[in-house]
């Protein structure tokens, strides 16, 4: 049994990932800044028969994140899997972005990923094994209007994945990224006309339907499980054939 941490576990993709890792036999240490959706995920994971803790913590608050990882270890055991999933995506024209917004996006999406990886890897190093998955985004390939801060952090998630895979491999820790295309979640509410956006997504994808959160979670499951034991430093695109790399 491995202890798996999922950040942003109250969001649609985080919830699907938590449920899939529970089905894989992990115990879950779940966290999110939003209490109510986090509680729902914890409830669903427990209903599925897995052990789960839920901790409300803000990734911008280093002390809260340190305490979360320390408590996870004490309550469940050393972390064996980390999925860096929580992110924010404010949409503002680049010419109008305030530094405070930029700093916030980076504090959650980049420094948050970096620190969680460090805290998890310290626990993994003690056991000589572990798997980290960083959730990136299709937006890093083609750019995206009004999302420059977010897009930059998603490119950074891939660079971080490679740097950590290189440094942590000798410790038995694998680090990979999953880059989602467009999944119908709350994230889509940033678009003025979500139905038109959905039609546009299907037009651009090679597969002519929307992807599901469970299909994304299945790839996270593969990258955190034994079938990917010789895979590290890679980014897997899960986008229905929108962008092909
Ligand atoms: N949905 C998509 O189509 C899509 C596409 C590409 C990439 N992604 C990526 O997938 C991941 C999950 O996205 P989602 O669609 O489920 O979005 P979401 O907004 O539903 O979930 C993100 C979660 O992160 C949490 N969060 C936000 N700020 C936080 C903070 N300061 N501290 C802790 N938690 C915080 C939110 O409360 C939320 O539950 C993100 O990394 C996102 O960039 C999603």
PDB file of C-alpha atoms and ligand atoms in Angstrom:
ATOM      1  CA  UNK A   1       0.000   0.000   0.000  1.00  0.00           C
ATOM      2  CA  UNK A   2       1.325   3.410  -0.970  1.00  0.00           C
ATOM      3  CA  UNK A   3       0.356   6.817   0.307  1.00  0.00           C
ATOM      4  CA  UNK A   4      -0.657   9.127  -2.536  1.00  0.00           C
ATOM      5  CA  UNK A   5      -0.930  12.913  -2.259  1.00  0.00           C
ATOM      6  CA  UNK A   6      -3.193  14.785  -4.699  1.00  0.00           C
ATOM      7  CA  UNK A   7      -3.282  18.586  -4.617  1.00  0.00           C
ATOM      8  CA  UNK A   8      -6.349  20.406  -5.903  1.00  0.00           C
ATOM      9  CA  UNK A   9      -8.295  17.267  -5.009  1.00  0.00           C
ATOM     10  CA  UNK A  10     -11.585  19.176  -4.911  1.00  0.00           C
ATOM     11  CA  UNK A  11     -11.447  20.020  -8.631  1.00  0.00           C
ATOM     12  CA  UNK A  12     -12.933  17.788 -11.316  1.00  0.00           C
ATOM     13  CA  UNK A  13      -9.639  16.351 -12.527  1.00  0.00           C
ATOM     14  CA  UNK A  14      -8.180  16.088  -8.999  1.00  0.00           C
ATOM     15  CA  UNK A  15     -11.266  14.190  -7.842  1.00  0.00           C
ATOM     16  CA  UNK A  16     -11.064  11.734 -10.743  1.00  0.00           C
ATOM     17  CA  UNK A  17      -7.352  11.219 -10.092  1.00  0.00           C
ATOM     18  CA  UNK A  18      -7.970  10.603  -6.378  1.00  0.00           C
ATOM     19  CA  UNK A  19     -10.699   8.074  -7.128  1.00  0.00           C
ATOM     20  CA  UNK A  20      -8.536   6.268  -9.656  1.00  0.00           C
ATOM     21  CA  UNK A  21      -5.553   6.103  -7.276  1.00  0.00           C
ATOM     22  CA  UNK A  22      -7.911   4.776  -4.583  1.00  0.00           C
ATOM     23  CA  UNK A  23      -9.024   2.043  -6.998  1.00  0.00           C
ATOM     24  CA  UNK A  24      -5.345   1.286  -7.608  1.00  0.00           C
ATOM     25  CA  UNK A  25      -4.985   0.478  -3.892  1.00  0.00           C
ATOM     26  CA  UNK A  26      -3.441   3.677  -2.544  1.00  0.00           C
ATOM     27  CA  UNK A  27      -4.378   5.485   0.648  1.00  0.00           C
ATOM     28  CA  UNK A  28      -5.000   9.151  -0.119  1.00  0.00           C
ATOM     29  CA  UNK A  29      -3.737  12.313   1.543  1.00  0.00           C
ATOM     30  CA  UNK A  30      -5.821  14.944  -0.227  1.00  0.00           C
ATOM     31  CA  UNK A  31      -5.549  18.701  -0.082  1.00  0.00           C
ATOM     32  CA  UNK A  32      -7.220  21.763  -1.571  1.00  0.00           C
ATOM     33  CA  UNK A  33      -7.764  25.374  -0.601  1.00  0.00           C
ATOM     34  CA  UNK A  34     -11.540  24.918  -1.014  1.00  0.00           C
ATOM     35  CA  UNK A  35     -13.093  22.996   1.888  1.00  0.00           C
ATOM     36  CA  UNK A  36     -16.435  21.887   0.456  1.00  0.00           C
ATOM     37  CA  UNK A  37     -15.294  20.256  -2.792  1.00  0.00           C
ATOM     38  CA  UNK A  38     -12.369  18.669  -0.936  1.00  0.00           C
ATOM     39  CA  UNK A  39     -14.764  17.137   1.607  1.00  0.00           C
ATOM     40  CA  UNK A  40     -16.815  15.718  -1.284  1.00  0.00           C
ATOM     41  CA  UNK A  41     -13.746  14.015  -2.765  1.00  0.00           C
ATOM     42  CA  UNK A  42     -12.727  12.591   0.620  1.00  0.00           C
ATOM     43  CA  UNK A  43     -16.249  11.238   1.058  1.00  0.00           C
ATOM     44  CA  UNK A  44     -16.254   9.638  -2.408  1.00  0.00           C
ATOM     45  CA  UNK A  45     -12.829   8.069  -1.905  1.00  0.00           C
ATOM     46  CA  UNK A  46     -13.874   6.622   1.442  1.00  0.00           C
ATOM     47  CA  UNK A  47     -17.129   5.359  -0.084  1.00  0.00           C
ATOM     48  CA  UNK A  48     -14.977   3.566  -2.664  1.00  0.00           C
ATOM     49  CA  UNK A  49     -13.316   1.727   0.222  1.00  0.00           C
ATOM     50  CA  UNK A  50      -9.977   3.558   0.492  1.00  0.00           C
ATOM     51  CA  UNK A  51      -8.437   5.412   3.398  1.00  0.00           C
ATOM     52  CA  UNK A  52      -8.363   9.193   2.907  1.00  0.00           C
ATOM     53  CA  UNK A  53      -7.497  12.342   4.794  1.00  0.00           C
ATOM     54  CA  UNK A  54      -8.530  15.802   3.624  1.00  0.00           C
ATOM     55  CA  UNK A  55      -6.575  18.892   4.623  1.00  0.00           C
ATOM     56  CA  UNK A  56      -7.561  22.412   3.683  1.00  0.00           C
ATOM     57  CA  UNK A  57      -4.316  24.188   2.817  1.00  0.00           C
ATOM     58  CA  UNK A  58      -3.341  27.054   0.535  1.00  0.00           C
ATOM     59  CA  UNK A  59      -0.376  26.281  -1.714  1.00  0.00           C
ATOM     60  CA  UNK A  60       0.723  29.902  -1.305  1.00  0.00           C
ATOM     61  CA  UNK A  61       1.197  29.245   2.414  1.00  0.00           C
ATOM     62  CA  UNK A  62       4.510  27.399   2.825  1.00  0.00           C
ATOM     63  CA  UNK A  63       3.864  26.657   6.504  1.00  0.00           C
ATOM     64  CA  UNK A  64       0.494  25.043   5.762  1.00  0.00           C
ATOM     65  CA  UNK A  65       2.002  22.827   3.052  1.00  0.00           C
ATOM     66  CA  UNK A  66       4.893  21.760   5.287  1.00  0.00           C
ATOM     67  CA  UNK A  67       2.385  20.873   8.010  1.00  0.00           C
ATOM     68  CA  UNK A  68       0.218  18.937   5.526  1.00  0.00           C
ATOM     69  CA  UNK A  69       3.113  16.711   4.416  1.00  0.00           C
ATOM     70  CA  UNK A  70       4.278  16.177   8.008  1.00  0.00           C
ATOM     71  CA  UNK A  71       0.756  15.186   9.079  1.00  0.00           C
ATOM     72  CA  UNK A  72       0.309  12.882   6.075  1.00  0.00           C
ATOM     73  CA  UNK A  73       3.427  11.006   7.087  1.00  0.00           C
ATOM     74  CA  UNK A  74       2.372  10.771  10.694  1.00  0.00           C
ATOM     75  CA  UNK A  75      -1.204   9.707   9.997  1.00  0.00           C
ATOM     76  CA  UNK A  76      -0.709   7.418   6.985  1.00  0.00           C
ATOM     77  CA  UNK A  77       3.015   6.780   6.408  1.00  0.00           C
ATOM     78  CA  UNK A  78       5.690   8.019   3.975  1.00  0.00           C
ATOM     79  CA  UNK A  79       4.358   9.479   0.735  1.00  0.00           C
ATOM     80  CA  UNK A  80       4.974   7.234  -2.289  1.00  0.00           C
ATOM     81  CA  UNK A  81       3.009   9.125  -4.957  1.00  0.00           C
ATOM     82  CA  UNK A  82       2.508  12.837  -5.531  1.00  0.00           C
ATOM     83  CA  UNK A  83       0.212  14.360  -8.139  1.00  0.00           C
ATOM     84  CA  UNK A  84       0.782  18.113  -8.455  1.00  0.00           C
ATOM     85  CA  UNK A  85      -2.600  19.102  -9.845  1.00  0.00           C
ATOM     86  CA  UNK A  86      -3.860  22.314  -8.174  1.00  0.00           C
ATOM     87  CA  UNK A  87      -3.684  25.393 -10.370  1.00  0.00           C
ATOM     88  CA  UNK A  88      -5.263  28.786 -10.939  1.00  0.00           C
ATOM     89  CA  UNK A  89      -5.879  30.361 -14.322  1.00  0.00           C
ATOM     90  CA  UNK A  90      -7.006  34.003 -14.132  1.00  0.00           C
ATOM     91  CA  UNK A  91      -7.647  35.469 -17.568  1.00  0.00           C
ATOM     92  CA  UNK A  92      -6.378  38.999 -18.066  1.00  0.00           C
ATOM     93  CA  UNK A  93      -5.002  40.712 -21.180  1.00  0.00           C
ATOM     94  CA  UNK A  94      -1.215  40.659 -20.831  1.00  0.00           C
ATOM     95  CA  UNK A  95      -0.955  44.444 -21.071  1.00  0.00           C
ATOM     96  CA  UNK A  96      -3.186  44.776 -17.991  1.00  0.00           C
ATOM     97  CA  UNK A  97      -1.806  42.029 -15.723  1.00  0.00           C
ATOM     98  CA  UNK A  98      -0.751  43.341 -12.318  1.00  0.00           C
ATOM     99  CA  UNK A  99       2.380  41.903 -10.736  1.00  0.00           C
ATOM    100  CA  UNK A 100       0.263  40.696  -7.824  1.00  0.00           C
ATOM    101  CA  UNK A 101      -1.719  38.436 -10.168  1.00  0.00           C
ATOM    102  CA  UNK A 102       1.458  37.121 -11.780  1.00  0.00           C
ATOM    103  CA  UNK A 103       2.960  36.403  -8.341  1.00  0.00           C
ATOM    104  CA  UNK A 104      -0.158  34.567  -7.229  1.00  0.00           C
ATOM    105  CA  UNK A 105      -0.261  32.331 -10.305  1.00  0.00           C
ATOM    106  CA  UNK A 106       3.388  31.478  -9.867  1.00  0.00           C
ATOM    107  CA  UNK A 107       3.009  30.880  -6.125  1.00  0.00           C
ATOM    108  CA  UNK A 108       0.327  28.247  -6.739  1.00  0.00           C
ATOM    109  CA  UNK A 109       1.224  26.685 -10.089  1.00  0.00           C
ATOM    110  CA  UNK A 110       4.999  26.817  -9.957  1.00  0.00           C
ATOM    111  CA  UNK A 111       6.381  27.346  -6.455  1.00  0.00           C
ATOM    112  CA  UNK A 112       3.550  25.131  -5.153  1.00  0.00           C
ATOM    113  CA  UNK A 113       4.532  22.273  -7.493  1.00  0.00           C
ATOM    114  CA  UNK A 114       8.214  22.758  -6.662  1.00  0.00           C
ATOM    115  CA  UNK A 115       7.718  22.710  -2.896  1.00  0.00           C
ATOM    116  CA  UNK A 116       5.298  19.772  -2.874  1.00  0.00           C
ATOM    117  CA  UNK A 117       7.757  17.807  -5.027  1.00  0.00           C
ATOM    118  CA  UNK A 118      10.556  18.599  -2.596  1.00  0.00           C
ATOM    119  CA  UNK A 119       8.568  17.617   0.491  1.00  0.00           C
ATOM    120  CA  UNK A 120       7.298  14.418  -1.149  1.00  0.00           C
ATOM    121  CA  UNK A 121      10.738  13.494  -2.503  1.00  0.00           C
ATOM    122  CA  UNK A 122      12.279  13.833   0.956  1.00  0.00           C
ATOM    123  CA  UNK A 123       9.847  11.196   2.207  1.00  0.00           C
ATOM    124  CA  UNK A 124      10.300   9.019  -0.906  1.00  0.00           C
ATOM    125  CA  UNK A 125      14.097   9.161  -0.590  1.00  0.00           C
ATOM    126  CA  UNK A 126      13.784   7.410   2.758  1.00  0.00           C
ATOM    127  CA  UNK A 127      12.050   4.424   1.167  1.00  0.00           C
ATOM    128  CA  UNK A 128      14.058   4.390  -2.075  1.00  0.00           C
ATOM    129  CA  UNK A 129      11.022   4.642  -4.350  1.00  0.00           C
ATOM    130  CA  UNK A 130       8.329   7.042  -5.469  1.00  0.00           C
ATOM    131  CA  UNK A 131       6.483   8.539  -8.405  1.00  0.00           C
ATOM    132  CA  UNK A 132       5.650  12.188  -9.013  1.00  0.00           C
ATOM    133  CA  UNK A 133       3.283  13.424 -11.723  1.00  0.00           C
ATOM    134  CA  UNK A 134       3.060  17.109 -12.578  1.00  0.00           C
ATOM    135  CA  UNK A 135      -0.083  18.212 -14.394  1.00  0.00           C
ATOM    136  CA  UNK A 136       0.884  20.558 -17.250  1.00  0.00           C
ATOM    137  CA  UNK A 137      -1.422  21.855 -20.008  1.00  0.00           C
ATOM    138  CA  UNK A 138      -1.884  21.805 -23.776  1.00  0.00           C
ATOM    139  CA  UNK A 139      -1.706  25.628 -23.626  1.00  0.00           C
ATOM    140  CA  UNK A 140       2.084  25.441 -23.297  1.00  0.00           C
ATOM    141  CA  UNK A 141       2.323  24.341 -26.954  1.00  0.00           C
ATOM    142  CA  UNK A 142       0.283  26.903 -28.818  1.00  0.00           C
ATOM    143  CA  UNK A 143       0.170  29.747 -26.356  1.00  0.00           C
ATOM    144  CA  UNK A 144      -3.153  31.133 -25.224  1.00  0.00           C
ATOM    145  CA  UNK A 145      -4.477  34.681 -25.136  1.00  0.00           C
ATOM    146  CA  UNK A 146      -5.045  36.346 -21.728  1.00  0.00           C
ATOM    147  CA  UNK A 147      -3.375  33.428 -19.923  1.00  0.00           C
ATOM    148  CA  UNK A 148       0.328  34.265 -20.184  1.00  0.00           C
ATOM    149  CA  UNK A 149       1.124  33.772 -16.489  1.00  0.00           C
ATOM    150  CA  UNK A 150      -0.645  30.401 -16.412  1.00  0.00           C
ATOM    151  CA  UNK A 151       0.873  29.203 -19.682  1.00  0.00           C
ATOM    152  CA  UNK A 152       4.362  30.079 -18.437  1.00  0.00           C
ATOM    153  CA  UNK A 153       3.848  27.981 -15.302  1.00  0.00           C
ATOM    154  CA  UNK A 154       2.705  25.018 -17.365  1.00  0.00           C
ATOM    155  CA  UNK A 155       5.863  25.131 -19.477  1.00  0.00           C
ATOM    156  CA  UNK A 156       7.781  25.345 -16.207  1.00  0.00           C
ATOM    157  CA  UNK A 157       6.013  22.213 -14.943  1.00  0.00           C
ATOM    158  CA  UNK A 158       7.544  20.267 -17.819  1.00  0.00           C
ATOM    159  CA  UNK A 159      11.038  21.715 -17.250  1.00  0.00           C
ATOM    160  CA  UNK A 160      10.725  20.936 -13.544  1.00  0.00           C
ATOM    161  CA  UNK A 161       9.677  17.386 -14.428  1.00  0.00           C
ATOM    162  CA  UNK A 162      12.840  16.868 -16.465  1.00  0.00           C
ATOM    163  CA  UNK A 163      15.162  18.444 -13.892  1.00  0.00           C
ATOM    164  CA  UNK A 164      13.708  16.387 -11.061  1.00  0.00           C
ATOM    165  CA  UNK A 165      13.650  13.184 -13.095  1.00  0.00           C
ATOM    166  CA  UNK A 166      17.376  13.670 -13.715  1.00  0.00           C
ATOM    167  CA  UNK A 167      18.240  14.416 -10.086  1.00  0.00           C
ATOM    168  CA  UNK A 168      15.869  12.018  -8.317  1.00  0.00           C
ATOM    169  CA  UNK A 169      16.247   8.981 -10.581  1.00  0.00           C
ATOM    170  CA  UNK A 170      19.294   7.717  -8.655  1.00  0.00           C
ATOM    171  CA  UNK A 171      17.104   7.777  -5.519  1.00  0.00           C
ATOM    172  CA  UNK A 172      14.497   5.522  -7.155  1.00  0.00           C
ATOM    173  CA  UNK A 173      12.035   8.347  -7.724  1.00  0.00           C
ATOM    174  CA  UNK A 174      10.370   8.731 -11.130  1.00  0.00           C
ATOM    175  CA  UNK A 175       9.006  12.091 -12.259  1.00  0.00           C
ATOM    176  CA  UNK A 176       6.694  12.542 -15.242  1.00  0.00           C
ATOM    177  CA  UNK A 177       4.178  15.078 -16.499  1.00  0.00           C
ATOM    178  CA  UNK A 178       0.697  14.713 -17.928  1.00  0.00           C
ATOM    179  CA  UNK A 179      -0.438  17.452 -20.273  1.00  0.00           C
ATOM    180  CA  UNK A 180      -4.240  17.568 -20.543  1.00  0.00           C
ATOM    181  CA  UNK A 181      -5.996  18.918 -23.588  1.00  0.00           C
ATOM    182  CA  UNK A 182      -9.413  20.435 -22.928  1.00  0.00           C
ATOM    183  CA  UNK A 183     -11.588  18.617 -20.421  1.00  0.00           C
ATOM    184  CA  UNK A 184     -15.082  19.797 -19.565  1.00  0.00           C
ATOM    185  CA  UNK A 185     -14.491  21.082 -16.000  1.00  0.00           C
ATOM    186  CA  UNK A 186     -14.969  24.348 -14.109  1.00  0.00           C
ATOM    187  CA  UNK A 187     -11.850  25.560 -15.943  1.00  0.00           C
ATOM    188  CA  UNK A 188     -14.004  25.957 -19.048  1.00  0.00           C
ATOM    189  CA  UNK A 189     -16.155  28.619 -17.450  1.00  0.00           C
ATOM    190  CA  UNK A 190     -13.421  31.115 -18.355  1.00  0.00           C
ATOM    191  CA  UNK A 191     -14.739  30.976 -21.927  1.00  0.00           C
ATOM    192  CA  UNK A 192     -17.515  33.393 -22.819  1.00  0.00           C
ATOM    193  CA  UNK A 193     -19.521  30.764 -24.697  1.00  0.00           C
ATOM    194  CA  UNK A 194     -18.654  27.299 -23.284  1.00  0.00           C
ATOM    195  CA  UNK A 195     -20.852  25.476 -25.851  1.00  0.00           C
ATOM    196  CA  UNK A 196     -19.096  27.165 -28.774  1.00  0.00           C
ATOM    197  CA  UNK A 197     -15.735  26.421 -27.129  1.00  0.00           C
ATOM    198  CA  UNK A 198     -16.695  22.759 -26.775  1.00  0.00           C
ATOM    199  CA  UNK A 199     -17.561  22.564 -30.490  1.00  0.00           C
ATOM    200  CA  UNK A 200     -14.234  24.222 -31.318  1.00  0.00           C
ATOM    201  CA  UNK A 201     -12.351  21.687 -29.182  1.00  0.00           C
ATOM    202  CA  UNK A 202     -13.980  18.747 -30.974  1.00  0.00           C
ATOM    203  CA  UNK A 203     -13.186  20.292 -34.332  1.00  0.00           C
ATOM    204  CA  UNK A 204      -9.500  20.595 -33.409  1.00  0.00           C
ATOM    205  CA  UNK A 205      -9.169  17.142 -31.877  1.00  0.00           C
ATOM    206  CA  UNK A 206      -8.579  14.072 -34.006  1.00  0.00           C
ATOM    207  CA  UNK A 207     -11.028  12.138 -31.783  1.00  0.00           C
ATOM    208  CA  UNK A 208     -14.469  13.671 -32.309  1.00  0.00           C
ATOM    209  CA  UNK A 209     -15.755  13.731 -28.733  1.00  0.00           C
ATOM    210  CA  UNK A 210     -14.862  15.351 -25.420  1.00  0.00           C
ATOM    211  CA  UNK A 211     -12.401  13.580 -23.137  1.00  0.00           C
ATOM    212  CA  UNK A 212     -13.412  12.517 -19.642  1.00  0.00           C
ATOM    213  CA  UNK A 213     -11.665  13.127 -16.340  1.00  0.00           C
ATOM    214  CA  UNK A 214     -11.476   9.355 -15.870  1.00  0.00           C
ATOM    215  CA  UNK A 215      -9.480   9.062 -19.117  1.00  0.00           C
ATOM    216  CA  UNK A 216      -6.980  11.593 -17.821  1.00  0.00           C
ATOM    217  CA  UNK A 217      -6.807   9.850 -14.445  1.00  0.00           C
ATOM    218  CA  UNK A 218      -6.046   6.549 -16.186  1.00  0.00           C
ATOM    219  CA  UNK A 219      -2.811   8.027 -17.563  1.00  0.00           C
ATOM    220  CA  UNK A 220      -1.846   9.325 -14.111  1.00  0.00           C
ATOM    221  CA  UNK A 221      -2.531   5.817 -12.824  1.00  0.00           C
ATOM    222  CA  UNK A 222      -0.176   4.342 -15.431  1.00  0.00           C
ATOM    223  CA  UNK A 223       2.590   6.834 -14.621  1.00  0.00           C
ATOM    224  CA  UNK A 224       2.332   6.226 -10.869  1.00  0.00           C
ATOM    225  CA  UNK A 225       1.989   2.452 -11.147  1.00  0.00           C
ATOM    226  CA  UNK A 226       4.292  -0.519 -11.756  1.00  0.00           C
ATOM    227  CA  UNK A 227       3.643  -0.710 -15.514  1.00  0.00           C
ATOM    228  CA  UNK A 228       5.649   2.505 -16.044  1.00  0.00           C
ATOM    229  CA  UNK A 229       8.578   1.436 -13.845  1.00  0.00           C
ATOM    230  CA  UNK A 230      11.136   2.376 -16.559  1.00  0.00           C
ATOM    231  CA  UNK A 231       9.510   5.679 -17.575  1.00  0.00           C
ATOM    232  CA  UNK A 232      10.791   8.974 -16.183  1.00  0.00           C
ATOM    233  CA  UNK A 233      11.248  12.543 -17.362  1.00  0.00           C
ATOM    234  CA  UNK A 234       8.434  12.226 -19.923  1.00  0.00           C
ATOM    235  CA  UNK A 235       5.367  14.286 -20.703  1.00  0.00           C
ATOM    236  CA  UNK A 236       2.297  12.398 -21.852  1.00  0.00           C
ATOM    237  CA  UNK A 237      -0.183  14.390 -23.930  1.00  0.00           C
ATOM    238  CA  UNK A 238      -3.810  13.479 -23.218  1.00  0.00           C
ATOM    239  CA  UNK A 239      -5.685  15.652 -25.684  1.00  0.00           C
ATOM    240  CA  UNK A 240      -7.662  13.472 -28.130  1.00  0.00           C
ATOM    241  CA  UNK A 241      -5.121  14.215 -30.846  1.00  0.00           C
ATOM    242  CA  UNK A 242      -5.376  18.026 -30.744  1.00  0.00           C
ATOM    243  CA  UNK A 243      -1.666  18.719 -30.496  1.00  0.00           C
ATOM    244  CA  UNK A 244       0.698  15.951 -31.611  1.00  0.00           C
ATOM    245  CA  UNK A 245       4.299  16.195 -30.412  1.00  0.00           C
TER     246      UNK A 245
HETATM  247  N1  LIG B   1      -9.735  21.175 -17.325  1.00  0.00           N
HETATM  248  C1  LIG B   1      -8.952  21.304 -18.379  1.00  0.00           C
HETATM  249  O1  LIG B   1      -9.396  21.294 -19.497  1.00  0.00           O
HETATM  250  C2  LIG B   1      -7.454  21.427 -18.190  1.00  0.00           C
HETATM  251  C3  LIG B   1      -6.678  21.601 -19.322  1.00  0.00           C
HETATM  252  C4  LIG B   1      -5.302  21.684 -19.183  1.00  0.00           C
HETATM  253  C5  LIG B   1      -4.743  21.578 -17.935  1.00  0.00           C
HETATM  254  N2  LIG B   1      -5.534  21.420 -16.841  1.00  0.00           N
HETATM  255  C6  LIG B   1      -4.871  21.316 -15.532  1.00  0.00           C
HETATM  256  O2  LIG B   1      -5.463  20.287 -14.773  1.00  0.00           O
HETATM  257  C7  LIG B   1      -5.379  20.616 -13.383  1.00  0.00           C
HETATM  258  C8  LIG B   1      -6.741  20.519 -12.734  1.00  0.00           C
HETATM  259  O3  LIG B   1      -7.622  21.378 -13.389  1.00  0.00           O
HETATM  260  P1  LIG B   1      -9.212  21.335 -13.219  1.00  0.00           P
HETATM  261  O4  LIG B   1      -9.782  21.480 -14.557  1.00  0.00           O
HETATM  262  O5  LIG B   1      -9.636  20.194 -12.371  1.00  0.00           O
HETATM  263  O6  LIG B   1      -9.421  22.753 -12.483  1.00  0.00           O
HETATM  264  P2  LIG B   1     -10.207  23.133 -11.176  1.00  0.00           P
HETATM  265  O7  LIG B   1     -10.171  24.605 -11.084  1.00  0.00           O
HETATM  266  O8  LIG B   1     -11.526  22.433 -11.173  1.00  0.00           O
HETATM  267  O9  LIG B   1      -9.320  22.497 -10.014  1.00  0.00           O
HETATM  268  C9  LIG B   1      -8.179  23.126  -9.462  1.00  0.00           C
HETATM  269  C10 LIG B   1      -8.213  22.945  -7.963  1.00  0.00           C
HETATM  270  O10 LIG B   1      -7.083  23.615  -7.401  1.00  0.00           O
HETATM  271  C11 LIG B   1      -7.503  24.247  -6.225  1.00  0.00           C
HETATM  272  N3  LIG B   1      -6.670  25.404  -5.877  1.00  0.00           N
HETATM  273  C12 LIG B   1      -6.686  26.634  -6.453  1.00  0.00           C
HETATM  274  N4  LIG B   1      -5.865  27.473  -5.815  1.00  0.00           N
HETATM  275  C13 LIG B   1      -5.296  26.755  -4.811  1.00  0.00           C
HETATM  276  C14 LIG B   1      -4.373  27.094  -3.780  1.00  0.00           C
HETATM  277  N5  LIG B   1      -3.897  28.342  -3.645  1.00  0.00           N
HETATM  278  N6  LIG B   1      -3.994  26.126  -2.911  1.00  0.00           N
HETATM  279  C15 LIG B   1      -4.515  24.877  -3.019  1.00  0.00           C
HETATM  280  N7  LIG B   1      -5.399  24.507  -3.961  1.00  0.00           N
HETATM  281  C16 LIG B   1      -5.796  25.435  -4.854  1.00  0.00           C
HETATM  282  C17 LIG B   1      -8.926  24.699  -6.511  1.00  0.00           C
HETATM  283  O11 LIG B   1      -9.654  24.941  -5.310  1.00  0.00           O
HETATM  284  C18 LIG B   1      -9.472  23.540  -7.337  1.00  0.00           C
HETATM  285  O12 LIG B   1     -10.145  22.595  -6.546  1.00  0.00           O
HETATM  286  C19 LIG B   1      -4.752  22.011 -13.316  1.00  0.00           C
HETATM  287  O13 LIG B   1      -3.354  21.882 -13.099  1.00  0.00           O
HETATM  288  C20 LIG B   1      -5.010  22.565 -14.693  1.00  0.00           C
HETATM  289  O14 LIG B   1      -4.057  23.528 -15.062  1.00  0.00           O
HETATM  290  C21 LIG B   1      -6.885  21.346 -16.939  1.00  0.00           C
END
